[in-house]
Short mmCIF file of N, CA, C and O in Angstrom, two decimals:
data_model
loop_
_atom_site.label_atom_id
_atom_site.label_comp_id
_atom_site.label_asym_id
_atom_site.label_seq_id
_atom_site.Cartn_x
_atom_site.Cartn_y
_atom_site.Cartn_z
N UNK A 1 25.75 -63.80 10.64
CA UNK A 1 26.88 -63.19 9.94
C UNK A 1 27.67 -62.30 10.83
O UNK A 1 27.22 -61.46 11.52
N UNK A 2 28.99 -62.35 10.62
CA UNK A 2 29.94 -61.59 11.47
C UNK A 2 29.99 -60.21 10.99
O UNK A 2 29.74 -59.81 9.88
N UNK A 3 30.21 -59.27 12.06
CA UNK A 3 30.26 -57.88 11.68
C UNK A 3 31.71 -57.58 11.32
O UNK A 3 32.64 -57.79 11.89
N UNK A 4 31.79 -57.12 10.04
CA UNK A 4 33.04 -56.91 9.39
C UNK A 4 33.46 -55.45 9.46
O UNK A 4 34.56 -55.07 8.98
N UNK A 5 32.80 -54.59 10.11
CA UNK A 5 33.17 -53.14 10.29
C UNK A 5 34.25 -53.07 11.20
O UNK A 5 34.05 -53.35 12.42
N UNK A 6 35.40 -52.71 10.90
CA UNK A 6 36.61 -52.59 11.76
C UNK A 6 36.92 -51.18 12.23
O UNK A 6 38.06 -50.91 12.60
N UNK A 7 35.98 -50.31 12.07
CA UNK A 7 36.31 -48.89 12.35
C UNK A 7 36.50 -48.78 13.86
O UNK A 7 36.00 -49.58 14.66
N UNK A 8 37.42 -47.77 14.38
CA UNK A 8 37.62 -47.68 15.76
C UNK A 8 36.32 -47.49 16.63
O UNK A 8 36.31 -48.01 17.76
N UNK A 9 35.28 -46.82 16.13
CA UNK A 9 34.12 -46.65 16.91
C UNK A 9 33.27 -47.94 17.00
O UNK A 9 32.53 -48.12 17.94
N UNK A 10 33.52 -48.85 16.20
CA UNK A 10 32.80 -50.15 16.24
C UNK A 10 33.63 -51.37 16.48
O UNK A 10 33.26 -52.45 16.26
N UNK A 11 34.81 -51.12 16.98
CA UNK A 11 35.74 -52.19 17.21
C UNK A 11 35.31 -53.14 18.33
O UNK A 11 35.71 -54.29 18.37
N UNK A 12 34.38 -52.69 19.29
CA UNK A 12 33.93 -53.54 20.37
C UNK A 12 32.45 -53.90 20.24
O UNK A 12 31.70 -53.62 21.16
N UNK A 13 31.94 -54.14 19.12
CA UNK A 13 30.58 -54.41 18.93
C UNK A 13 29.67 -53.22 18.78
O UNK A 13 28.54 -53.22 19.04
N UNK A 14 30.33 -52.02 18.63
CA UNK A 14 29.58 -50.86 18.34
C UNK A 14 29.05 -50.15 19.63
O UNK A 14 28.21 -49.28 19.54
N UNK A 15 29.62 -50.62 20.79
CA UNK A 15 29.10 -50.05 22.04
C UNK A 15 30.08 -48.86 22.46
O UNK A 15 29.66 -48.23 23.49
N UNK A 16 31.09 -48.53 21.84
CA UNK A 16 31.87 -47.51 22.08
C UNK A 16 32.72 -47.56 23.47
O UNK A 16 33.16 -46.66 24.07
N UNK A 17 33.02 -48.84 23.91
CA UNK A 17 33.80 -49.00 25.09
C UNK A 17 35.23 -49.21 24.68
O UNK A 17 35.52 -49.67 23.65
N UNK A 18 36.02 -48.91 25.67
CA UNK A 18 37.56 -49.11 25.36
C UNK A 18 37.98 -50.54 25.69
O UNK A 18 37.10 -51.34 26.08
N UNK A 19 39.22 -50.78 25.60
CA UNK A 19 39.76 -52.15 25.68
C UNK A 19 39.62 -52.74 27.10
O UNK A 19 39.73 -53.89 27.23
N UNK A 20 39.36 -51.80 28.04
CA UNK A 20 39.34 -52.32 29.44
C UNK A 20 37.91 -52.67 29.81
O UNK A 20 37.61 -53.02 30.93
N UNK A 21 36.98 -52.61 29.02
CA UNK A 21 35.58 -52.94 29.26
C UNK A 21 34.77 -51.88 29.85
O UNK A 21 33.58 -51.98 29.98
N UNK A 22 35.34 -50.65 30.27
CA UNK A 22 34.63 -49.67 30.74
C UNK A 22 34.47 -48.54 29.78
O UNK A 22 35.08 -48.57 28.67
N UNK A 23 33.76 -47.46 30.15
CA UNK A 23 33.56 -46.41 29.16
C UNK A 23 34.78 -45.45 29.22
O UNK A 23 34.90 -44.72 28.29
N UNK A 24 35.60 -45.53 30.27
CA UNK A 24 36.65 -44.46 30.33
C UNK A 24 37.87 -45.10 30.81
O UNK A 24 37.91 -46.06 31.56
N UNK A 25 39.06 -44.61 30.44
CA UNK A 25 40.35 -45.08 30.99
C UNK A 25 41.16 -43.85 31.08
O UNK A 25 41.12 -42.94 30.16
N UNK A 26 42.07 -43.82 32.13
CA UNK A 26 42.95 -42.66 32.18
C UNK A 26 44.34 -43.04 31.68
O UNK A 26 44.67 -44.18 31.54
N UNK A 27 45.13 -42.04 31.40
CA UNK A 27 46.47 -42.21 31.00
C UNK A 27 47.36 -42.42 32.18
O UNK A 27 46.97 -42.07 33.31
N UNK A 28 48.49 -43.03 31.99
CA UNK A 28 49.54 -43.20 33.04
C UNK A 28 49.82 -42.02 33.73
O UNK A 28 49.88 -41.84 34.86
N UNK A 29 49.92 -40.90 32.85
CA UNK A 29 50.36 -39.55 33.33
C UNK A 29 49.23 -39.08 34.33
O UNK A 29 49.58 -38.53 35.29
N UNK A 30 47.96 -39.19 33.92
CA UNK A 30 46.91 -38.83 34.77
C UNK A 30 46.95 -39.50 36.18
O UNK A 30 46.71 -38.98 37.20
N UNK A 31 47.16 -40.81 36.09
CA UNK A 31 47.10 -41.71 37.32
C UNK A 31 48.39 -41.28 38.17
O UNK A 31 48.20 -41.19 39.46
N UNK A 32 49.51 -40.97 37.64
CA UNK A 32 50.74 -40.58 38.36
C UNK A 32 50.37 -39.20 39.03
O UNK A 32 50.75 -39.06 40.25
N UNK A 33 49.83 -38.25 38.31
CA UNK A 33 49.58 -37.01 38.88
C UNK A 33 48.58 -37.06 40.00
O UNK A 33 48.84 -36.50 41.09
N UNK A 34 47.70 -37.88 39.77
CA UNK A 34 46.57 -38.09 40.88
C UNK A 34 47.15 -38.73 42.17
O UNK A 34 46.86 -38.33 43.25
N UNK A 35 48.02 -39.69 41.92
CA UNK A 35 48.67 -40.41 43.01
C UNK A 35 49.58 -39.41 43.81
O UNK A 35 49.55 -39.35 45.02
N UNK A 36 50.42 -38.58 43.02
CA UNK A 36 51.29 -37.72 43.70
C UNK A 36 50.51 -36.67 44.55
O UNK A 36 50.85 -36.28 45.60
N UNK A 37 49.37 -36.13 43.96
CA UNK A 37 48.56 -35.22 44.60
C UNK A 37 47.93 -35.71 45.88
O UNK A 37 47.94 -35.09 46.87
N UNK A 38 47.57 -36.95 45.76
CA UNK A 38 46.99 -37.71 46.94
C UNK A 38 48.11 -37.89 48.06
O UNK A 38 47.72 -37.63 49.21
N UNK A 39 49.17 -38.18 47.58
CA UNK A 39 50.29 -38.29 48.63
C UNK A 39 50.50 -37.06 49.38
O UNK A 39 50.71 -36.91 50.56
N UNK A 40 50.65 -35.99 48.52
CA UNK A 40 50.96 -34.61 49.04
C UNK A 40 49.77 -34.10 49.94
O UNK A 40 49.98 -33.57 51.07
N UNK A 41 48.56 -34.26 49.55
CA UNK A 41 47.34 -33.88 50.38
C UNK A 41 47.23 -34.80 51.53
O UNK A 41 46.53 -34.38 52.47
N UNK A 42 47.89 -35.90 51.69
CA UNK A 42 47.92 -36.65 52.88
C UNK A 42 48.94 -36.29 53.84
O UNK A 42 48.81 -36.18 55.05
N UNK A 43 50.15 -35.96 53.23
CA UNK A 43 51.30 -35.58 53.97
C UNK A 43 51.19 -34.23 54.68
O UNK A 43 51.65 -33.97 55.90
N UNK A 44 50.54 -33.34 54.00
CA UNK A 44 50.40 -31.93 54.57
C UNK A 44 49.71 -31.88 55.88
O UNK A 44 50.19 -31.35 56.91
N UNK A 45 48.57 -32.43 56.11
CA UNK A 45 47.87 -32.42 57.47
C UNK A 45 48.72 -33.24 58.45
O UNK A 45 48.65 -32.80 59.67
N UNK A 46 49.29 -34.31 57.99
CA UNK A 46 50.14 -35.15 58.93
C UNK A 46 51.18 -34.25 59.55
O UNK A 46 51.41 -34.35 60.77
N UNK A 47 52.00 -33.62 58.67
CA UNK A 47 53.09 -32.77 59.19
C UNK A 47 52.54 -31.67 60.01
O UNK A 47 53.05 -31.38 61.17
N UNK A 48 51.50 -31.05 59.68
CA UNK A 48 50.95 -29.84 60.45
C UNK A 48 50.51 -30.38 61.91
O UNK A 48 50.83 -29.62 62.86
N UNK A 49 49.77 -31.56 61.96
CA UNK A 49 49.39 -31.99 63.26
C UNK A 49 50.56 -32.55 64.05
O UNK A 49 50.59 -32.31 65.23
N UNK A 50 51.44 -33.36 63.46
CA UNK A 50 52.57 -33.88 64.21
C UNK A 50 53.47 -32.93 64.77
O UNK A 50 54.18 -33.22 65.83
N UNK A 51 53.65 -31.77 64.09
CA UNK A 51 54.67 -30.87 64.61
C UNK A 51 53.98 -29.57 65.35
O UNK A 51 54.68 -28.65 65.70
N UNK A 52 52.66 -29.72 65.68
CA UNK A 52 51.93 -28.71 66.33
C UNK A 52 52.21 -27.29 65.92
O UNK A 52 52.54 -26.39 66.59
N UNK A 53 52.04 -27.18 64.54
CA UNK A 53 52.36 -25.90 63.82
C UNK A 53 51.29 -24.80 64.16
O UNK A 53 51.63 -23.68 64.12
N UNK A 54 50.06 -25.30 64.33
CA UNK A 54 48.98 -24.17 64.46
C UNK A 54 48.08 -24.62 65.65
O UNK A 54 48.26 -25.69 66.23
N UNK A 55 47.11 -23.87 65.93
CA UNK A 55 46.16 -24.14 67.02
C UNK A 55 45.21 -25.22 66.58
O UNK A 55 45.23 -25.63 65.46
N UNK A 56 44.49 -25.80 67.57
CA UNK A 56 43.62 -26.91 67.22
C UNK A 56 42.53 -26.58 66.25
O UNK A 56 42.20 -27.40 65.32
N UNK A 57 42.04 -25.33 66.26
CA UNK A 57 40.97 -24.95 65.29
C UNK A 57 41.57 -24.85 63.92
O UNK A 57 40.94 -25.33 62.81
N UNK A 58 42.69 -24.29 63.76
CA UNK A 58 43.42 -24.16 62.46
C UNK A 58 43.74 -25.59 61.86
O UNK A 58 43.54 -25.80 60.71
N UNK A 59 44.16 -26.41 62.73
CA UNK A 59 44.51 -27.86 62.34
C UNK A 59 43.22 -28.48 61.78
O UNK A 59 43.36 -29.21 60.81
N UNK A 60 42.08 -28.28 62.52
CA UNK A 60 40.90 -28.91 62.05
C UNK A 60 40.42 -28.33 60.63
O UNK A 60 40.02 -29.09 59.73
N UNK A 61 40.56 -27.11 60.50
CA UNK A 61 40.32 -26.45 59.16
C UNK A 61 41.18 -27.03 58.05
O UNK A 61 40.78 -27.27 57.01
N UNK A 62 42.54 -27.13 58.40
CA UNK A 62 43.55 -27.67 57.33
C UNK A 62 43.15 -29.12 57.03
O UNK A 62 43.08 -29.48 55.83
N UNK A 63 42.83 -29.82 58.03
CA UNK A 63 42.46 -31.37 57.75
C UNK A 63 41.20 -31.35 56.80
O UNK A 63 41.12 -32.13 55.95
N UNK A 64 40.25 -30.61 57.22
CA UNK A 64 39.00 -30.59 56.41
C UNK A 64 39.20 -30.09 54.94
O UNK A 64 38.68 -30.72 54.00
N UNK A 65 40.03 -29.06 54.73
CA UNK A 65 40.28 -28.54 53.43
C UNK A 65 41.01 -29.62 52.64
O UNK A 65 40.79 -29.90 51.47
N UNK A 66 42.06 -30.24 53.26
CA UNK A 66 42.80 -31.29 52.56
C UNK A 66 41.95 -32.41 52.25
O UNK A 66 42.08 -33.08 51.17
N UNK A 67 40.95 -32.81 53.19
CA UNK A 67 40.10 -33.94 52.85
C UNK A 67 39.18 -33.65 51.62
O UNK A 67 38.94 -34.43 50.74
N UNK A 68 38.72 -32.37 51.54
CA UNK A 68 37.72 -31.89 50.37
C UNK A 68 38.67 -31.99 49.12
O UNK A 68 38.22 -32.53 48.09
N UNK A 69 39.85 -31.45 49.20
CA UNK A 69 40.80 -31.55 47.99
C UNK A 69 41.04 -33.02 47.63
O UNK A 69 41.08 -33.31 46.38
N UNK A 70 41.34 -33.80 48.62
CA UNK A 70 41.55 -35.26 48.31
C UNK A 70 40.37 -35.91 47.59
O UNK A 70 40.52 -36.60 46.68
N UNK A 71 39.20 -35.53 48.14
CA UNK A 71 37.88 -36.03 47.44
C UNK A 71 37.91 -35.54 46.02
O UNK A 71 37.52 -36.39 45.10
N UNK A 72 38.24 -34.35 45.73
CA UNK A 72 38.15 -33.80 44.38
C UNK A 72 39.28 -34.54 43.44
O UNK A 72 38.87 -34.85 42.29
N UNK A 73 40.41 -34.79 44.07
CA UNK A 73 41.46 -35.53 43.23
C UNK A 73 40.96 -36.87 42.92
O UNK A 73 41.10 -37.33 41.84
N UNK A 74 40.39 -37.56 43.95
CA UNK A 74 39.93 -38.97 43.62
C UNK A 74 38.86 -38.99 42.59
O UNK A 74 38.90 -39.87 41.64
N UNK A 75 38.00 -37.96 42.55
CA UNK A 75 36.81 -37.96 41.47
C UNK A 75 37.55 -37.59 40.16
O UNK A 75 37.07 -38.14 39.16
N UNK A 76 38.30 -36.71 40.10
CA UNK A 76 38.82 -36.24 38.83
C UNK A 76 39.87 -37.20 38.23
O UNK A 76 39.79 -37.41 36.97
N UNK A 77 40.84 -37.69 39.02
CA UNK A 77 41.87 -38.45 38.46
C UNK A 77 41.65 -39.91 38.40
O UNK A 77 42.14 -40.67 37.56
N UNK A 78 40.87 -40.45 39.33
CA UNK A 78 40.68 -41.88 39.45
C UNK A 78 39.22 -42.44 38.97
O UNK A 78 39.05 -43.43 38.46
N UNK A 79 38.23 -41.54 39.33
CA UNK A 79 36.82 -41.84 39.07
C UNK A 79 36.40 -41.28 37.64
O UNK A 79 35.31 -41.63 37.22
N UNK A 80 37.29 -40.60 37.05
CA UNK A 80 37.04 -39.95 35.70
C UNK A 80 35.70 -39.26 35.66
O UNK A 80 34.96 -39.29 34.63
N UNK A 81 35.32 -38.49 36.64
CA UNK A 81 34.08 -37.82 36.64
C UNK A 81 33.99 -36.70 35.63
O UNK A 81 32.99 -36.39 35.04
N UNK A 82 35.20 -36.13 35.25
CA UNK A 82 35.18 -35.07 34.26
C UNK A 82 35.10 -35.67 32.81
O UNK A 82 34.89 -34.92 31.81
N UNK A 83 35.47 -36.86 32.64
CA UNK A 83 35.40 -37.57 31.34
C UNK A 83 34.10 -38.03 30.87
O UNK A 83 33.88 -38.56 29.81
N UNK A 84 33.09 -38.06 31.78
CA UNK A 84 31.80 -38.62 31.52
C UNK A 84 31.15 -37.82 30.42
O UNK A 84 31.17 -36.68 30.38
N UNK A 85 30.48 -38.61 29.56
CA UNK A 85 29.82 -37.99 28.40
C UNK A 85 28.31 -37.71 28.90
O UNK A 85 27.84 -38.24 29.84
N UNK A 86 27.58 -36.94 28.11
CA UNK A 86 26.20 -36.58 28.47
C UNK A 86 25.29 -37.81 28.26
O UNK A 86 25.57 -38.51 27.42
N UNK A 87 24.33 -37.99 28.92
CA UNK A 87 23.94 -37.31 30.17
C UNK A 87 24.75 -37.81 31.36
O UNK A 87 25.28 -38.88 31.42
N UNK A 88 24.95 -36.88 32.29
CA UNK A 88 25.92 -37.18 33.40
C UNK A 88 25.15 -37.79 34.56
O UNK A 88 25.09 -37.20 35.65
N UNK A 89 24.77 -39.05 34.46
CA UNK A 89 24.00 -39.74 35.41
C UNK A 89 24.81 -39.83 36.67
O UNK A 89 24.38 -39.87 37.86
N UNK A 90 26.15 -40.26 36.54
CA UNK A 90 27.05 -40.55 37.66
C UNK A 90 27.18 -39.30 38.52
O UNK A 90 27.25 -39.28 39.68
N UNK A 91 27.45 -38.12 37.81
CA UNK A 91 27.55 -36.86 38.49
C UNK A 91 26.32 -36.45 39.28
O UNK A 91 26.30 -36.02 40.43
N UNK A 92 25.21 -36.66 38.61
CA UNK A 92 23.96 -36.37 39.30
C UNK A 92 23.65 -37.31 40.52
O UNK A 92 23.26 -36.77 41.52
N UNK A 93 23.94 -38.49 40.41
CA UNK A 93 23.92 -39.45 41.50
C UNK A 93 24.89 -39.11 42.66
O UNK A 93 24.43 -39.21 43.83
N UNK A 94 26.13 -38.62 42.29
CA UNK A 94 27.09 -38.23 43.26
C UNK A 94 26.53 -37.03 44.05
O UNK A 94 26.53 -36.89 45.27
N UNK A 95 25.90 -36.05 43.33
CA UNK A 95 25.42 -34.81 43.97
C UNK A 95 24.30 -35.19 44.85
O UNK A 95 24.21 -34.63 45.94
N UNK A 96 23.41 -35.99 44.41
CA UNK A 96 22.28 -36.41 45.21
C UNK A 96 22.73 -37.07 46.51
O UNK A 96 22.25 -36.92 47.56
N UNK A 97 23.72 -37.93 46.43
CA UNK A 97 24.28 -38.63 47.54
C UNK A 97 24.90 -37.67 48.51
O UNK A 97 24.76 -37.76 49.74
N UNK A 98 25.63 -36.65 48.02
CA UNK A 98 26.24 -35.56 48.81
C UNK A 98 25.23 -34.78 49.60
O UNK A 98 25.33 -34.42 50.78
N UNK A 99 24.08 -34.46 48.87
CA UNK A 99 22.93 -33.68 49.46
C UNK A 99 22.36 -34.53 50.61
O UNK A 99 22.10 -34.00 51.72
N UNK A 100 22.11 -35.85 50.32
CA UNK A 100 21.59 -36.60 51.40
C UNK A 100 22.52 -36.80 52.59
O UNK A 100 22.07 -36.66 53.82
N UNK A 101 23.74 -36.92 52.33
CA UNK A 101 24.74 -37.02 53.37
C UNK A 101 24.86 -35.79 54.20
O UNK A 101 24.83 -35.70 55.45
N UNK A 102 24.91 -34.58 53.53
CA UNK A 102 24.96 -33.36 54.25
C UNK A 102 23.68 -33.05 55.01
O UNK A 102 23.73 -32.55 56.17
N UNK A 103 22.54 -33.48 54.56
CA UNK A 103 21.26 -33.34 55.31
C UNK A 103 21.38 -34.16 56.55
O UNK A 103 20.96 -33.72 57.69
N UNK A 104 21.87 -35.38 56.50
CA UNK A 104 21.93 -36.28 57.64
C UNK A 104 22.95 -35.74 58.70
O UNK A 104 22.61 -35.64 59.91
N UNK A 105 24.11 -35.32 58.17
CA UNK A 105 25.17 -34.70 59.12
C UNK A 105 24.54 -33.46 59.75
O UNK A 105 24.77 -33.24 61.04
N UNK A 106 24.03 -32.53 59.03
CA UNK A 106 23.61 -31.22 59.48
C UNK A 106 22.36 -31.53 60.45
O UNK A 106 22.40 -30.83 61.55
N UNK A 107 21.40 -32.37 60.07
CA UNK A 107 20.38 -32.56 61.11
C UNK A 107 20.91 -33.33 62.33
O UNK A 107 20.36 -33.02 63.38
N UNK A 108 21.83 -34.19 62.26
CA UNK A 108 22.48 -34.73 63.51
C UNK A 108 23.12 -33.84 64.41
O UNK A 108 22.91 -33.76 65.66
N UNK A 109 23.77 -32.88 63.71
CA UNK A 109 24.52 -31.77 64.57
C UNK A 109 23.41 -30.90 65.15
O UNK A 109 23.53 -30.52 66.31
N UNK A 110 22.43 -30.56 64.41
CA UNK A 110 21.36 -29.73 64.92
C UNK A 110 20.62 -30.32 66.12
O UNK A 110 20.50 -29.74 67.16
N UNK A 111 20.39 -31.67 66.00
CA UNK A 111 19.66 -32.37 67.13
C UNK A 111 20.65 -32.39 68.38
O UNK A 111 20.25 -32.18 69.43
N UNK A 112 21.96 -32.73 68.12
CA UNK A 112 22.90 -32.79 69.24
C UNK A 112 23.06 -31.40 69.92
O UNK A 112 23.33 -31.32 71.12
N UNK A 113 22.95 -30.36 69.13
CA UNK A 113 23.24 -28.99 69.69
C UNK A 113 21.96 -28.55 70.45
O UNK A 113 22.13 -27.92 71.48
N UNK A 114 20.87 -28.63 69.92
CA UNK A 114 19.67 -28.12 70.45
C UNK A 114 18.70 -29.12 71.16
O UNK A 114 17.49 -28.83 71.36
N UNK A 115 19.18 -30.14 71.61
CA UNK A 115 18.45 -31.24 72.27
C UNK A 115 18.15 -30.83 73.70
O UNK A 115 19.10 -30.76 74.50
N UNK A 116 16.87 -30.42 74.00
CA UNK A 116 16.64 -29.98 75.35
C UNK A 116 16.65 -31.01 76.38
O UNK A 116 16.90 -30.87 77.62
N UNK A 117 16.42 -32.30 75.99
CA UNK A 117 16.39 -33.44 76.88
C UNK A 117 17.70 -33.74 77.37
O UNK A 117 17.97 -34.13 78.58
N UNK A 118 18.69 -33.69 76.62
CA UNK A 118 20.10 -34.03 77.01
C UNK A 118 20.69 -33.04 78.06
O UNK A 118 21.55 -33.41 78.74
N UNK A 119 20.26 -31.85 78.04
CA UNK A 119 20.85 -30.86 78.88
C UNK A 119 20.15 -30.61 80.18
O UNK A 119 19.33 -31.14 80.69
#
């Protein structure tokens, strides 16, 4: 027998998904803001480096800060990490992945810095 309940919460078989088949979708305004922020966060370090505005160390810091901000923009505006409902499995998996990545990078830097065999 067919499901005759046409309420918005049950419009797609009672699974709570939107028309795009996923659990979340952003508005056009959200995507445009994210896109513009991404462009700005890409142009800032490009202009700083191409015009030799600061020292090499300051340039490196600016590039790293813009990369972190770009990562946050991607997560918030395109990956919809803030729209996730409880439980936040995707956020937990992301944090776990970042911890593993930072452990590998920090361990590699530690080994390259304090390796007695190489010096």
